[in-house]
XYZ file of N, CA, C and O in Angstrom:
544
model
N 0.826 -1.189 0.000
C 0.000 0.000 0.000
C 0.873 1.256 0.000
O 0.512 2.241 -0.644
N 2.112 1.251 0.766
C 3.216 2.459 1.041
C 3.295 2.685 -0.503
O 3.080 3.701 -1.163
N 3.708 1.289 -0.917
C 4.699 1.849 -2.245
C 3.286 2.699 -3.483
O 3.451 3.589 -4.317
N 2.257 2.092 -3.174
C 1.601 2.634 -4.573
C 1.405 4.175 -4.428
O 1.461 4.975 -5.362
N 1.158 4.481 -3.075
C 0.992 5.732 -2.529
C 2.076 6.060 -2.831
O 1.822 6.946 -3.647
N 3.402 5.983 -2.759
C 4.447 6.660 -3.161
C 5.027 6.420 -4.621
O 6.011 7.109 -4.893
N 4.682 5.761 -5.365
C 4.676 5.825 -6.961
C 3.615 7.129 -7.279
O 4.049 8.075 -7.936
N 2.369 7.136 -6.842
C 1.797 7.607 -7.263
C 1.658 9.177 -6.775
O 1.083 10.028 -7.455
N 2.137 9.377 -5.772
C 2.790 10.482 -5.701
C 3.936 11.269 -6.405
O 4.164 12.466 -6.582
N 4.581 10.072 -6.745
C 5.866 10.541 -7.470
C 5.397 10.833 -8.936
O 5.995 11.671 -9.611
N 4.271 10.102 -9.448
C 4.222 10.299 -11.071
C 3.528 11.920 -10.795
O 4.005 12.885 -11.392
N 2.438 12.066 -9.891
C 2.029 13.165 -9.802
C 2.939 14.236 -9.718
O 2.447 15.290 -10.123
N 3.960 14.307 -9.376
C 4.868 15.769 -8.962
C 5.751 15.558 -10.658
O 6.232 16.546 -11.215
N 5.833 14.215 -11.255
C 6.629 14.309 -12.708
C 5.795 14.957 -13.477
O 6.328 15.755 -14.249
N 4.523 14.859 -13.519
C 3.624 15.695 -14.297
C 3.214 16.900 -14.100
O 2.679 17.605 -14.956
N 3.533 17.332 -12.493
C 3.952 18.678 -12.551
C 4.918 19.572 -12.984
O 4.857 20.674 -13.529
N 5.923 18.773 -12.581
C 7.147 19.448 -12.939
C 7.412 19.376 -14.800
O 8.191 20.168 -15.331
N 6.787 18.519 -15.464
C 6.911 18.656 -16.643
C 5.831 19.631 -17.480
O 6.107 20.153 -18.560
N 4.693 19.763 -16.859
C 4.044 20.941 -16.923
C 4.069 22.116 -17.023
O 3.327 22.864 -17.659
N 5.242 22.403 -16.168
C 5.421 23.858 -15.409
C 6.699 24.641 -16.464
O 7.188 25.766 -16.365
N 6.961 23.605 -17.406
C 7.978 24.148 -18.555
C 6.943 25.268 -19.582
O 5.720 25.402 -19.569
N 8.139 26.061 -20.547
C 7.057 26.904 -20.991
C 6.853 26.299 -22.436
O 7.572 25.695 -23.232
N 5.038 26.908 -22.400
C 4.853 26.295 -23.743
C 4.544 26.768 -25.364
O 3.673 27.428 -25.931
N 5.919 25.948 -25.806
C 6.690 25.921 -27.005
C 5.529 25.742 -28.108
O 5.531 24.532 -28.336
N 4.646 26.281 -28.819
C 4.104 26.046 -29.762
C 4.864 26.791 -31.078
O 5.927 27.369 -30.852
N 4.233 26.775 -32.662
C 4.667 27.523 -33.559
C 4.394 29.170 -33.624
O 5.006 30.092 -34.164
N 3.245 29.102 -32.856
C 2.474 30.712 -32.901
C 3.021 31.244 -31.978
O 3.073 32.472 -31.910
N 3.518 30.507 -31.118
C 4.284 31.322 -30.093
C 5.524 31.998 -30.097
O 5.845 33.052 -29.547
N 6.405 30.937 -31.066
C 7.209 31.423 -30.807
C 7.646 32.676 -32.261
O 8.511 33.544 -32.146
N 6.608 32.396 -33.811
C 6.267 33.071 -34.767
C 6.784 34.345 -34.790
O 5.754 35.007 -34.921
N 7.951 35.351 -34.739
C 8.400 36.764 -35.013
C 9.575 36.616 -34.951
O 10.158 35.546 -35.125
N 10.146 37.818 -34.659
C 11.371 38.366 -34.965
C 11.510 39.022 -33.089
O 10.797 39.715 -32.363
N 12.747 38.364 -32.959
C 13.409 38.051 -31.434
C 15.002 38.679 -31.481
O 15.888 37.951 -31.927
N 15.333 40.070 -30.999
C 16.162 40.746 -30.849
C 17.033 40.218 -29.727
O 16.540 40.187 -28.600
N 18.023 39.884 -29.876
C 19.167 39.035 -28.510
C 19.423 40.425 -28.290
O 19.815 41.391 -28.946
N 19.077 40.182 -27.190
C 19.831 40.883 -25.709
C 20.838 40.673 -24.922
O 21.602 41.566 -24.557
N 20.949 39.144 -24.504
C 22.171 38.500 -24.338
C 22.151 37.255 -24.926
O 21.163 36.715 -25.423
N 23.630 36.672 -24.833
C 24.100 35.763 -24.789
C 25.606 34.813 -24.527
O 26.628 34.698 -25.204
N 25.211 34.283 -23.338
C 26.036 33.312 -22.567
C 26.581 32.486 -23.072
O 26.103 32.124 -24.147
N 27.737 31.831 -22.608
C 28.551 30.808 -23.259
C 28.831 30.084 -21.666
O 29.730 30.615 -21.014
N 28.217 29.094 -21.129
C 28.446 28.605 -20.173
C 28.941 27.475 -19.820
O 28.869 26.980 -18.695
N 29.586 26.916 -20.989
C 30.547 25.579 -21.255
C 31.476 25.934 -21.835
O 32.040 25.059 -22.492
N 32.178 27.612 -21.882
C 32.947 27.877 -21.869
C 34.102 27.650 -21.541
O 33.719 26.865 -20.674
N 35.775 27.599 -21.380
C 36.066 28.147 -20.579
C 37.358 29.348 -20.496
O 38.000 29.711 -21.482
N 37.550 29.817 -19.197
C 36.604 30.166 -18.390
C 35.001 30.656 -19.477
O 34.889 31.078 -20.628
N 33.957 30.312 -18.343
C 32.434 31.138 -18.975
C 32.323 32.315 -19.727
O 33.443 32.764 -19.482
N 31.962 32.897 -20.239
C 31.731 34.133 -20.792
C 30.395 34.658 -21.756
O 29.658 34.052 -22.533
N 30.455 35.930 -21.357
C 28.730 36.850 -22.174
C 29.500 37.522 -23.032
O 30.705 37.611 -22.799
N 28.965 38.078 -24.110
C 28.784 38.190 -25.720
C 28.736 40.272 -24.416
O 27.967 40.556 -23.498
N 29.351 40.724 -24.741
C 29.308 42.422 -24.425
C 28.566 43.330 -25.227
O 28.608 43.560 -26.435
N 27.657 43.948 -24.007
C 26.166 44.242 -24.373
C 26.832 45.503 -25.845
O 26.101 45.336 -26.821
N 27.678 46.334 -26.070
C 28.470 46.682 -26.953
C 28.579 45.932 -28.186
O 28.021 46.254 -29.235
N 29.054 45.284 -28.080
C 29.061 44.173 -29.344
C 27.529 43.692 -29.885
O 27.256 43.816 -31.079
N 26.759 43.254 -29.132
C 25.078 43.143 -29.472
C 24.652 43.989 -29.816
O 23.812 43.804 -30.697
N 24.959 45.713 -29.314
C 24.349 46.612 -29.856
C 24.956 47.267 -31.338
O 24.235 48.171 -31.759
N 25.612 47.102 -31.806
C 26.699 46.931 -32.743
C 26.164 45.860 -34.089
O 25.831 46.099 -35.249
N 26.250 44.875 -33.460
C 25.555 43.639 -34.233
C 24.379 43.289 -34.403
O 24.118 42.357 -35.164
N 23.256 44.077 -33.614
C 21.956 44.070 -33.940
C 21.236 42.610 -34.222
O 20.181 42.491 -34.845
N 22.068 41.414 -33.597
C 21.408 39.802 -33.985
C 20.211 39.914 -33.787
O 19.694 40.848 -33.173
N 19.348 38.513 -34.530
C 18.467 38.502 -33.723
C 17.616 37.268 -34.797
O 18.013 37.175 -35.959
N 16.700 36.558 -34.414
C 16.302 35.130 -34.670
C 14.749 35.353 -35.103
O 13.893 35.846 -34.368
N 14.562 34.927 -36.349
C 13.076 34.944 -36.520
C 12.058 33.405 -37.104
O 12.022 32.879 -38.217
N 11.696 33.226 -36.460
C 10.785 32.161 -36.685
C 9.304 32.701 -37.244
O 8.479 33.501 -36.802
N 9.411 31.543 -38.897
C 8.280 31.549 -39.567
C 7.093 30.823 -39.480
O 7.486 29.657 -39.443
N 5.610 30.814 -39.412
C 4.429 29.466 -39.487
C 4.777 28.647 -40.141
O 4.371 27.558 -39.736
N 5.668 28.569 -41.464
C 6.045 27.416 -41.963
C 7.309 26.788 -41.373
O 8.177 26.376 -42.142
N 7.468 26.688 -39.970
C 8.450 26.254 -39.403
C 9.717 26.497 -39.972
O 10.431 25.500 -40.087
N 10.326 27.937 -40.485
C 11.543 28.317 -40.909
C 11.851 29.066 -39.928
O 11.151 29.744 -39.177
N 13.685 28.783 -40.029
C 14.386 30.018 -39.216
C 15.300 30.967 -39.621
O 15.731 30.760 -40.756
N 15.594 31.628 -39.242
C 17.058 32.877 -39.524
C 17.598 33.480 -38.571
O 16.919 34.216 -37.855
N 18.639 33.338 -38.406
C 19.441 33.900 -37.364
C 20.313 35.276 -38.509
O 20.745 35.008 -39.630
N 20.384 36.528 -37.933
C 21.011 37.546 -38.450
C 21.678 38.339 -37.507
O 21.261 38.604 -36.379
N 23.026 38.812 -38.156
C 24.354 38.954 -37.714
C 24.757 40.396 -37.794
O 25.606 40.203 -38.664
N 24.810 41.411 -37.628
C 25.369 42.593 -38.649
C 24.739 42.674 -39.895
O 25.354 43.095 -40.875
N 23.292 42.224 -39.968
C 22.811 42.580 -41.345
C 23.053 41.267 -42.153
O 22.753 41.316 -43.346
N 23.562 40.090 -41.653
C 24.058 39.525 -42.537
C 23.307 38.319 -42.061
O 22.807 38.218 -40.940
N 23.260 37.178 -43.251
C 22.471 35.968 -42.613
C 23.795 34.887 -42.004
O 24.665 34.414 -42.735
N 23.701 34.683 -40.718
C 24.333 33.822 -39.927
C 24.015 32.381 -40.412
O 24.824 31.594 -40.905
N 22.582 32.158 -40.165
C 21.755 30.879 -40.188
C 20.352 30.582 -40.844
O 19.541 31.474 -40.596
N 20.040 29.925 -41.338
C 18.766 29.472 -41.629
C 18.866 28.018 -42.099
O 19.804 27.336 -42.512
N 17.372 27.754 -41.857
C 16.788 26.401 -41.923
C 15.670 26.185 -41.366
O 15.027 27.155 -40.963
N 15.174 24.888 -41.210
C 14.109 24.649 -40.550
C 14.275 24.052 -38.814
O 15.173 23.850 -37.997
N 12.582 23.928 -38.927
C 12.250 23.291 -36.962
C 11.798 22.373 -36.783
O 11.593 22.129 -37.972
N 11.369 21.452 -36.240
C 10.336 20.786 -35.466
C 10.372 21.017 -34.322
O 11.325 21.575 -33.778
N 9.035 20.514 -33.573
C 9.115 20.804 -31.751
C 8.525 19.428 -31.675
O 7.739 18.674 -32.248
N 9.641 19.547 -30.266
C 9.463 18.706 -29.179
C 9.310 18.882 -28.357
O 10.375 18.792 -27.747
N 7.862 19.361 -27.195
C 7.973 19.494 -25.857
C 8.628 21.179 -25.905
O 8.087 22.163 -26.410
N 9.717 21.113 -25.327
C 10.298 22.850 -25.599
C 11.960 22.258 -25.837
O 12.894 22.518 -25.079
N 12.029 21.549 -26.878
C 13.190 21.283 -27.609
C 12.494 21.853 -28.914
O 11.324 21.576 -29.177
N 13.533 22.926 -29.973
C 13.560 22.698 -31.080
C 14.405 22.243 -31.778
O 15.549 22.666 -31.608
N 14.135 21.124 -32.911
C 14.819 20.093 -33.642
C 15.270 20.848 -34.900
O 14.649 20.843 -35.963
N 16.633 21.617 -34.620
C 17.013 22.460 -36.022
C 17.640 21.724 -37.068
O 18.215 20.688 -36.737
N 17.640 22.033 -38.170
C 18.271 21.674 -39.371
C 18.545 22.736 -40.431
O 17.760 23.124 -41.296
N 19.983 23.198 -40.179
C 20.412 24.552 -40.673
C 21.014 24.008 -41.756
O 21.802 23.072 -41.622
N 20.667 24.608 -43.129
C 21.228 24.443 -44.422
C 22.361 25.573 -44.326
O 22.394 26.779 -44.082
N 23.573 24.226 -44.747
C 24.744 25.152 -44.930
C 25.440 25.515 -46.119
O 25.736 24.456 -46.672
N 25.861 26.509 -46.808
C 26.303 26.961 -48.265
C 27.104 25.695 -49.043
O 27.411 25.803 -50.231
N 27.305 24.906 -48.531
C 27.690 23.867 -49.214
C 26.573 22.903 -50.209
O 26.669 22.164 -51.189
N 25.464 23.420 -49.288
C 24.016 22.432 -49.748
C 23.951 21.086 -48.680
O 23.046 20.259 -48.788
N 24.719 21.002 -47.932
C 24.859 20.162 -46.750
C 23.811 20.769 -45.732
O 23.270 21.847 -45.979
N 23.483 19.911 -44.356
C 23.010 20.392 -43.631
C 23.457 19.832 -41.804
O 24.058 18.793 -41.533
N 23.089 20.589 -41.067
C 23.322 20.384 -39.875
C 22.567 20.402 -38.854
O 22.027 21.435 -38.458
N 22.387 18.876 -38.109
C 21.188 19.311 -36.818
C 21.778 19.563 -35.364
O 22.837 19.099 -34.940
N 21.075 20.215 -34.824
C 20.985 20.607 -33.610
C 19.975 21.026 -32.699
O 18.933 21.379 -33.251
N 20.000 21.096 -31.261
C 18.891 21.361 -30.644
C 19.064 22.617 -30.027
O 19.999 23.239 -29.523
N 17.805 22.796 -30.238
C 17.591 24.719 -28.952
C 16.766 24.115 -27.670
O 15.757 23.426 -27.820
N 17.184 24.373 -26.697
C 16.238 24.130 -25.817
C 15.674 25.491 -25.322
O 16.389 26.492 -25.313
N 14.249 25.515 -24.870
C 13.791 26.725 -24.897
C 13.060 26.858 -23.185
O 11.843 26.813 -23.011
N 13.842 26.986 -22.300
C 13.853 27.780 -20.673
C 12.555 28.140 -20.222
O 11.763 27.791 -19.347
N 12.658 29.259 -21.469
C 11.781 30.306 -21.127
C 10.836 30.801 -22.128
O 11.600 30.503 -23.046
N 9.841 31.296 -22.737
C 9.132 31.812 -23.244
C 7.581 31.925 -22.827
O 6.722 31.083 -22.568
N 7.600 33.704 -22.889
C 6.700 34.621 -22.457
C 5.939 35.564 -23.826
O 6.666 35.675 -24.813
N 4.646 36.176 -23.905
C 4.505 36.835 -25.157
C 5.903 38.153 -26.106
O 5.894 38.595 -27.255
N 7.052 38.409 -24.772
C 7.450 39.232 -24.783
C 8.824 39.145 -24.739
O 9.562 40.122 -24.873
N 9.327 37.621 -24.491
C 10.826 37.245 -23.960
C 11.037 35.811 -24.501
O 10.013 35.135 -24.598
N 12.140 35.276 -24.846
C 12.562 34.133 -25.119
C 14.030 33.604 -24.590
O 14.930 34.382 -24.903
N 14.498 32.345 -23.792
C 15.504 32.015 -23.621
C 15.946 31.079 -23.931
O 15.863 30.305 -22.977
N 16.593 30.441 -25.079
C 16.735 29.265 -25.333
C 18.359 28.799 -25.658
O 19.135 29.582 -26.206
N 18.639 27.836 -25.368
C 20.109 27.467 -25.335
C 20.345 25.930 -26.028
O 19.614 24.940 -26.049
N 21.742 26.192 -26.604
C 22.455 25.044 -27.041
C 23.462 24.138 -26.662
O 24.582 24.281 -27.153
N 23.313 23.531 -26.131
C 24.383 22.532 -25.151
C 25.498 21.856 -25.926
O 25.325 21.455 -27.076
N 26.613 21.741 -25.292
C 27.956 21.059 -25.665
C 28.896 22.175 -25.534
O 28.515 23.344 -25.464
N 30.630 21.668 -25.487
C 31.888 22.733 -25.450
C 31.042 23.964 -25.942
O 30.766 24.769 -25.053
N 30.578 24.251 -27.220
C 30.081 24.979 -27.994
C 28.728 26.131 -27.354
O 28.723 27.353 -27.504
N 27.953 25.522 -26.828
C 27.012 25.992 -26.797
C 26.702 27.163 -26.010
O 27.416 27.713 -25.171
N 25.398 27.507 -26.441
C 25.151 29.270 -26.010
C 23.926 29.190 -25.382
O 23.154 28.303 -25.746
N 23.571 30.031 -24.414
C 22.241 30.922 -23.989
C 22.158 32.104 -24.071
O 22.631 33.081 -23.491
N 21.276 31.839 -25.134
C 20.937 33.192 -25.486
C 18.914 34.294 -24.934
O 17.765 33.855 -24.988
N 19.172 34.988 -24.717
C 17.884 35.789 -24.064
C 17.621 36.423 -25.163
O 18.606 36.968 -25.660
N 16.320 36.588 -25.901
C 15.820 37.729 -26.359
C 14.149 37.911 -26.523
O 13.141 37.237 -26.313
N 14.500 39.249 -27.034
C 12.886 40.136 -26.925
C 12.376 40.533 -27.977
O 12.858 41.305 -28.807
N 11.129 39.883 -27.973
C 10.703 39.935 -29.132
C 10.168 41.350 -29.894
O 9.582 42.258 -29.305
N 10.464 41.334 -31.173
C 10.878 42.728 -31.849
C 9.265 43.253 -32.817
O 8.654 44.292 -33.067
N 9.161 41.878 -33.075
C 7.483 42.315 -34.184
C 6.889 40.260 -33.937
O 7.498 39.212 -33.724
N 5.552 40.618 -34.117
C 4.915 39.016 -34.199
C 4.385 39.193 -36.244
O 4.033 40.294 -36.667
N 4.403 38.800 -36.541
C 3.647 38.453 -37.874
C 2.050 38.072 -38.039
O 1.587 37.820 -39.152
């Protein structure tokens, strides 16, 4: 009797806690998202992208309804490709000038009508914060 009571307690708090993530749809996340920051926390030592340099570089990430992306640099295109979602993973696949392509994941923290935080894990990876600039 202990244990079912305590399984079943336990699935209850997993379905909270998996709940309480934010939720990642296409419409949501649909505009143009101005970085504000971004972290490098598998750095090392760690290090942030200097709010100077962002303002300078003007990045910033826009997601289309037809599940397309673009990341832009100084005016310039950094990235694009497509998405899928998972939960609040997005499943990228960035076409690279070769005609090759590359996957990777965003995981997405945070998202509010007004804010987005999503990050890329490994040596490499970034968290990046931004605010959203226009919805479509």
């Amino acid at each position: 009797m202990m244990i079912k009571q305590s399984l079943l307690l336990f699935a209850v708090v997993i379905l909270f806690l998996t709940s309480c993530g934010p939720n990642v749809s296409v419409s949501t996340l649909t505009g143009k998202w101005k970085y504000i920051k971004i972290e490098h926390p598998n750095a090392s030592p760690p290090d942030t992208v200097k709010k100077a340099e962002l303002d300078q570089a003007a990045p910033y990430i826009q997601f289309t309804p037809e599940m397309k992306y673009l990341i832009v640099w100084e005016n310039k295109f950094l990235s694009h490709g497509s998405f899928t979602l998972n939960g609040k993973n997005l499943n990228v696949t960035e076409k690279l000038p070769d005609g090759k392509t590359r996957d990777f994941v965003f995981t997405v923290s945070e998202l509010t009508d007004s804010k987005i935080v999503f990050e890329s894990s490994g040596p490499e990876g970034s968290k990046v914060t931004a605010l959203r600039a226009s919805k479509f």
